[in-house]
PDB file of C-alpha atoms in Angstrom:
ATOM      1  CA  MET A 470      52.498 174.297 -17.156  1.00 50.00           C
ATOM      2  CA  ASP A 471      52.965 175.273 -20.723  1.00 57.00           C
ATOM      3  CA  PHE A 472      50.115 177.796 -20.773  1.00 64.00           C
ATOM      4  CA  SER A 473      49.602 180.937 -18.859  1.00 80.00           C
ATOM      5  CA  LYS A 474      46.018 179.885 -17.971  1.00 87.00           C
ATOM      6  CA  THR A 475      45.137 176.329 -17.107  1.00 90.00           C
ATOM      7  CA  GLU A 476      42.294 174.310 -15.727  1.00 93.00           C
ATOM      8  CA  TYR A 477      43.266 171.346 -13.591  1.00 94.00           C
ATOM      9  CA  THR A 478      41.755 167.964 -14.150  1.00 95.00           C
ATOM     10  CA  LEU A 479      39.598 166.896 -11.256  1.00 96.00           C
ATOM     11  CA  PHE A 480      40.819 163.790  -9.372  1.00 96.00           C
ATOM     12  CA  LYS A 481      38.039 162.609  -7.127  1.00 96.00           C
ATOM     13  CA  ASN A 482      39.306 161.007  -3.810  1.00 97.00           C
ATOM     14  CA  PHE A 483      42.750 162.191  -4.334  1.00 98.00           C
ATOM     15  CA  LYS A 484      45.078 164.904  -2.683  1.00 98.00           C
ATOM     16  CA  ARG A 485      47.486 167.035  -4.542  1.00 98.00           C
ATOM     17  CA  ILE A 486      50.607 168.858  -3.547  1.00 98.00           C
ATOM     18  CA  LEU A 487      52.114 171.290  -6.259  1.00 97.00           C
ATOM     19  CA  MET A 488      55.381 173.128  -5.824  1.00 97.00           C
ATOM     20  CA  VAL A 489      56.620 175.708  -8.317  1.00 97.00           C
ATOM     21  CA  ILE A 490      60.299 175.136  -9.375  1.00 95.00           C
ATOM     22  CA  ASP A 491      60.400 178.017 -11.823  1.00 95.00           C
ATOM     23  CA  GLY A 492      58.287 180.916 -12.554  1.00 95.00           C
ATOM     24  CA  THR A 493      55.162 182.269 -10.773  1.00 96.00           C
ATOM     25  CA  THR A 494      51.551 181.088 -10.770  1.00 96.00           C
ATOM     26  CA  THR A 495      48.373 181.825  -8.884  1.00 97.00           C
ATOM     27  CA  LEU A 496      46.169 178.910  -8.146  1.00 97.00           C
ATOM     28  CA  SER A 497      42.366 179.792  -7.792  1.00 97.00           C
ATOM     29  CA  HIS A 498      39.924 177.366  -6.343  1.00 97.00           C
ATOM     30  CA  LYS A 499      36.094 177.470  -7.067  1.00 95.00           C
ATOM     31  CA  ASP A 500      35.478 178.026  -3.333  1.00 94.00           C
ATOM     32  CA  GLY A 501      37.054 181.592  -3.767  1.00 95.00           C
ATOM     33  CA  THR A 502      40.430 180.919  -2.200  1.00 96.00           C
ATOM     34  CA  SER A 503      43.747 181.620  -4.189  1.00 97.00           C
ATOM     35  CA  LYS A 504      47.394 181.162  -3.526  1.00 97.00           C
ATOM     36  CA  THR A 505      50.228 182.719  -5.420  1.00 98.00           C
ATOM     37  CA  LEU A 506      53.257 180.409  -5.667  1.00 97.00           C
ATOM     38  CA  ARG A 507      56.780 181.454  -6.417  1.00 97.00           C
ATOM     39  CA  LYS A 508      59.961 179.247  -6.644  1.00 97.00           C
ATOM     40  CA  TYR A 509      59.790 176.453  -3.980  1.00 97.00           C
ATOM     41  CA  ASP A 510      56.398 177.550  -2.582  1.00 97.00           C
ATOM     42  CA  TYR A 511      54.002 174.780  -2.503  1.00 97.00           C
ATOM     43  CA  HIS A 512      50.203 174.357  -2.005  1.00 97.00           C
ATOM     44  CA  ALA A 513      48.230 171.239  -0.928  1.00 97.00           C
ATOM     45  CA  PHE A 514      44.615 170.851  -2.059  1.00 97.00           C
ATOM     46  CA  HIS A 515      41.995 168.112  -2.751  1.00 96.00           C
ATOM     47  CA  GLY A 516      41.843 166.776  -6.241  1.00 96.00           C
ATOM     48  CA  ASN A 517      38.112 167.164  -6.517  1.00 96.00           C
ATOM     49  CA  MET A 518      38.395 170.969  -5.941  1.00 96.00           C
ATOM     50  CA  GLN A 519      37.992 172.849  -9.219  1.00 97.00           C
ATOM     51  CA  THR A 520      41.341 174.669  -9.667  1.00 97.00           C
ATOM     52  CA  TYR A 521      42.765 177.117 -12.249  1.00 96.00           C
ATOM     53  CA  SER A 522      46.171 178.522 -12.602  1.00 95.00           C
ATOM     54  CA  ASP A 523      47.264 181.827 -13.887  1.00 95.00           C
ATOM     55  CA  GLY A 524      50.928 182.529 -14.824  1.00 94.00           C
ATOM     56  CA  LEU A 525      53.689 180.535 -16.465  1.00 92.00           C
ATOM     57  CA  ALA A 526      55.480 178.149 -14.151  1.00 93.00           C
ATOM     58  CA  THR A 527      57.223 174.805 -14.136  1.00 92.00           C
ATOM     59  CA  ASP A 528      55.949 172.692 -11.290  1.00 93.00           C
ATOM     60  CA  TYR A 529      56.529 169.414  -9.311  1.00 95.00           C
ATOM     61  CA  GLU A 530      53.430 167.722  -8.355  1.00 95.00           C
ATOM     62  CA  ILE A 531      52.353 164.624  -6.332  1.00 97.00           C
ATOM     63  CA  ILE A 532      48.817 163.196  -6.511  1.00 97.00           C
ATOM     64  CA  PHE A 533      47.765 160.581  -4.042  1.00 97.00           C
ATOM     65  CA  ASP A 534      44.848 158.655  -2.566  1.00 97.00           C
ATOM     66  CA  GLU A 535      43.055 160.853   0.063  1.00 96.00           C
ATOM     67  CA  LYS A 536      43.383 158.114   2.678  1.00 95.00           C
ATOM     68  CA  LEU A 537      47.188 158.423   2.607  1.00 93.00           C
ATOM     69  CA  VAL A 538      49.540 160.861   4.231  1.00 91.00           C
ATOM     70  CA  GLY A 539      52.014 162.820   2.054  1.00 93.00           C
ATOM     71  CA  GLY A 540      54.348 165.735   2.189  1.00 93.00           C
ATOM     72  CA  MET A 541      56.953 167.689   0.377  1.00 94.00           C
ATOM     73  CA  GLN A 542      60.121 169.579   1.343  1.00 93.00           C
ATOM     74  CA  VAL A 543      63.103 171.457  -0.184  1.00 94.00           C
ATOM     75  CA  ILE A 544      66.737 170.503   0.573  1.00 92.00           C
ATOM     76  CA  SER A 545      69.325 173.145  -0.583  1.00 88.00           C
ATOM     77  CA  ASP A 546      73.062 172.956  -0.803  1.00 71.00           C
ATOM     78  CA  GLU A 547      73.575 170.713   2.125  1.00 80.00           C
ATOM     79  CA  GLU A 548      73.763 167.233   3.526  1.00 84.00           C
ATOM     80  CA  CYS A 549      70.989 166.045   5.675  1.00 85.00           C
ATOM     81  CA  ASP A 550      69.391 162.975   7.166  1.00 86.00           C
ATOM     82  CA  LEU A 551      65.638 162.552   6.528  1.00 81.00           C
ATOM     83  CA  PRO A 552      63.076 160.617   8.478  1.00 72.00           C
ATOM     84  CA  CYS A 553      61.723 157.803   6.640  1.00 66.00           C
ATOM     85  CA  SER A 554      58.172 158.243   7.825  1.00 61.00           C
ATOM     86  CA  LEU A 555      55.548 161.047   8.592  1.00 58.00           C
ATOM     87  CA  SER A 556      54.232 159.097  11.554  1.00 60.00           C
ATOM     88  CA  ASP A 557      55.282 156.400  13.828  1.00 61.00           C
ATOM     89  CA  THR A 558      53.624 153.625  11.882  1.00 62.00           C
ATOM     90  CA  ARG A 559      55.837 151.153   9.927  1.00 58.00           C
ATOM     91  CA  LYS A 560      54.337 151.040   6.400  1.00 73.00           C
ATOM     92  CA  LYS A 561      55.650 151.154   2.835  1.00 85.00           C
ATOM     93  CA  ILE A 562      56.936 154.477   2.041  1.00 88.00           C
ATOM     94  CA  TYR A 563      57.113 156.203  -1.445  1.00 92.00           C
ATOM     95  CA  LEU A 564      60.069 158.549  -1.616  1.00 92.00           C
ATOM     96  CA  GLY A 565      60.561 160.896  -4.579  1.00 96.00           C
ATOM     97  CA  PHE A 566      63.569 163.165  -5.177  1.00 96.00           C
ATOM     98  CA  TYR A 567      63.822 165.690  -7.881  1.00 97.00           C
ATOM     99  CA  CYS A 568      67.165 167.540  -8.688  1.00 96.00           C
ATOM    100  CA  ASP A 569      66.858 171.164  -9.569  1.00 95.00           C
ATOM    101  CA  GLY A 570      70.547 172.127  -9.989  1.00 92.00           C
ATOM    102  CA  GLU A 571      73.896 170.456 -10.843  1.00 92.00           C
ATOM    103  CA  LYS A 572      73.716 167.053  -9.021  1.00 94.00           C
ATOM    104  CA  ALA A 573      72.756 165.224  -5.795  1.00 95.00           C
ATOM    105  CA  ASP A 574      73.488 162.032  -4.018  1.00 95.00           C
ATOM    106  CA  ILE A 575      70.646 160.077  -2.331  1.00 95.00           C
ATOM    107  CA  MET A 576      71.870 157.403   0.072  1.00 94.00           C
ATOM    108  CA  ILE A 577      69.092 154.960   1.271  1.00 91.00           C
ATOM    109  CA  ASP A 578      70.806 152.535   3.715  1.00 87.00           C
ATOM    110  CA  GLU A 579      73.741 151.237   1.827  1.00 87.00           C
ATOM    111  CA  LYS A 580      72.626 152.147  -1.676  1.00 93.00           C
ATOM    112  CA  CYS A 581      73.729 155.321  -3.256  1.00 96.00           C
ATOM    113  CA  TYR A 582      71.870 156.990  -6.215  1.00 97.00           C
ATOM    114  CA  HIS A 583      73.234 159.855  -8.245  1.00 96.00           C
ATOM    115  CA  ILE A 584      70.736 162.316  -9.834  1.00 96.00           C
ATOM    116  CA  ALA A 585      71.505 165.296 -12.101  1.00 96.00           C
ATOM    117  CA  ASN A 586      69.555 168.448 -13.062  1.00 95.00           C
ATOM    118  CA  GLY A 587      65.979 167.461 -14.042  1.00 95.00           C
ATOM    119  CA  ASP A 588      66.278 163.932 -12.915  1.00 97.00           C
ATOM    120  CA  HIS A 589      63.600 162.258 -10.681  1.00 96.00           C
ATOM    121  CA  LEU A 590      64.212 159.275  -8.424  1.00 97.00           C
ATOM    122  CA  SER A 591      61.386 157.231  -7.100  1.00 97.00           C
ATOM    123  CA  VAL A 592      61.891 154.599  -4.469  1.00 94.00           C
ATOM    124  CA  ILE A 593      59.477 152.389  -2.345  1.00 93.00           C
ATOM    125  CA  VAL A 594      60.921 151.242   0.854  1.00 87.00           C
ATOM    126  CA  GLU A 595      59.198 148.581   3.115  1.00 77.00           C
ATOM    127  CA  GLU A 596      60.612 149.233   6.436  1.00 69.00           C
ATOM    128  CA  TYR A 597      62.459 151.833   8.477  1.00 74.00           C
ATOM    129  CA  CYS A 598      65.650 152.917   6.656  1.00 81.00           C
ATOM    130  CA  ASN A 599      68.392 155.540   6.959  1.00 85.00           C
ATOM    131  CA  ILE A 600      68.200 158.346   4.261  1.00 89.00           C
ATOM    132  CA  ARG A 601      70.893 160.853   3.702  1.00 91.00           C
ATOM    133  CA  VAL A 602      70.743 163.559   0.934  1.00 93.00           C
ATOM    134  CA  ALA A 603      73.610 165.520  -0.341  1.00 93.00           C
ATOM    135  CA  ALA A 604      72.566 168.315  -2.431  1.00 87.00           C
ATOM    136  CA  LEU A 605      75.712 169.360  -4.253  1.00 84.00           C
ATOM    137  CA  LYS A 606      75.207 172.741  -5.807  1.00 85.00           C
ATOM    138  CA  SER A 607      71.538 171.884  -6.102  1.00 91.00           C
ATOM    139  CA  THR A 608      68.239 171.879  -4.623  1.00 94.00           C
ATOM    140  CA  VAL A 609      66.377 168.666  -4.134  1.00 95.00           C
ATOM    141  CA  ILE A 610      62.713 168.428  -3.831  1.00 95.00           C
ATOM    142  CA  ASN A 611      61.730 165.472  -1.650  1.00 94.00           C
ATOM    143  CA  SER A 612      58.278 164.043  -1.590  1.00 94.00           C
ATOM    144  CA  ILE A 613      57.056 161.354   0.743  1.00 91.00           C
ATOM    145  CA  ILE A 614      53.810 159.363   0.802  1.00 91.00           C
ATOM    146  CA  GLU A 615      53.016 156.648   3.406  1.00 88.00           C
ATOM    147  CA  LEU A 616      51.367 153.779   1.521  1.00 86.00           C
TER     148      LEU A 616
END
């Protein structure tokens, strides 16, 4: 967000998950609810909800069809194995990885991807896979959407 006050575009039939990666902002919805987000806080809301932000922040956001299941998590200065699914179903999975820091290695089965500060990696996998993230002096924001 480059402006201290922003009105979000409406996305009918979509969900949104927004995470602040720098700064602070308050999201206010037309229904009267609001949520203040600081670094690595996130908020999920429906895309057809009139939403305003107040405060300067850099964010990472995923927008996806309301019929799909999605999520977001933060991985900091560690190595970890990730589940490839949010449920027991075997579907195509969208995986997003954003590097906020020096560098990170993302291993999906036998393939290794190297990302540096500000890089985003998007991958679609079609079946169960093994995922390992090594956040080396970094924080990695991982998003997942079951397609």
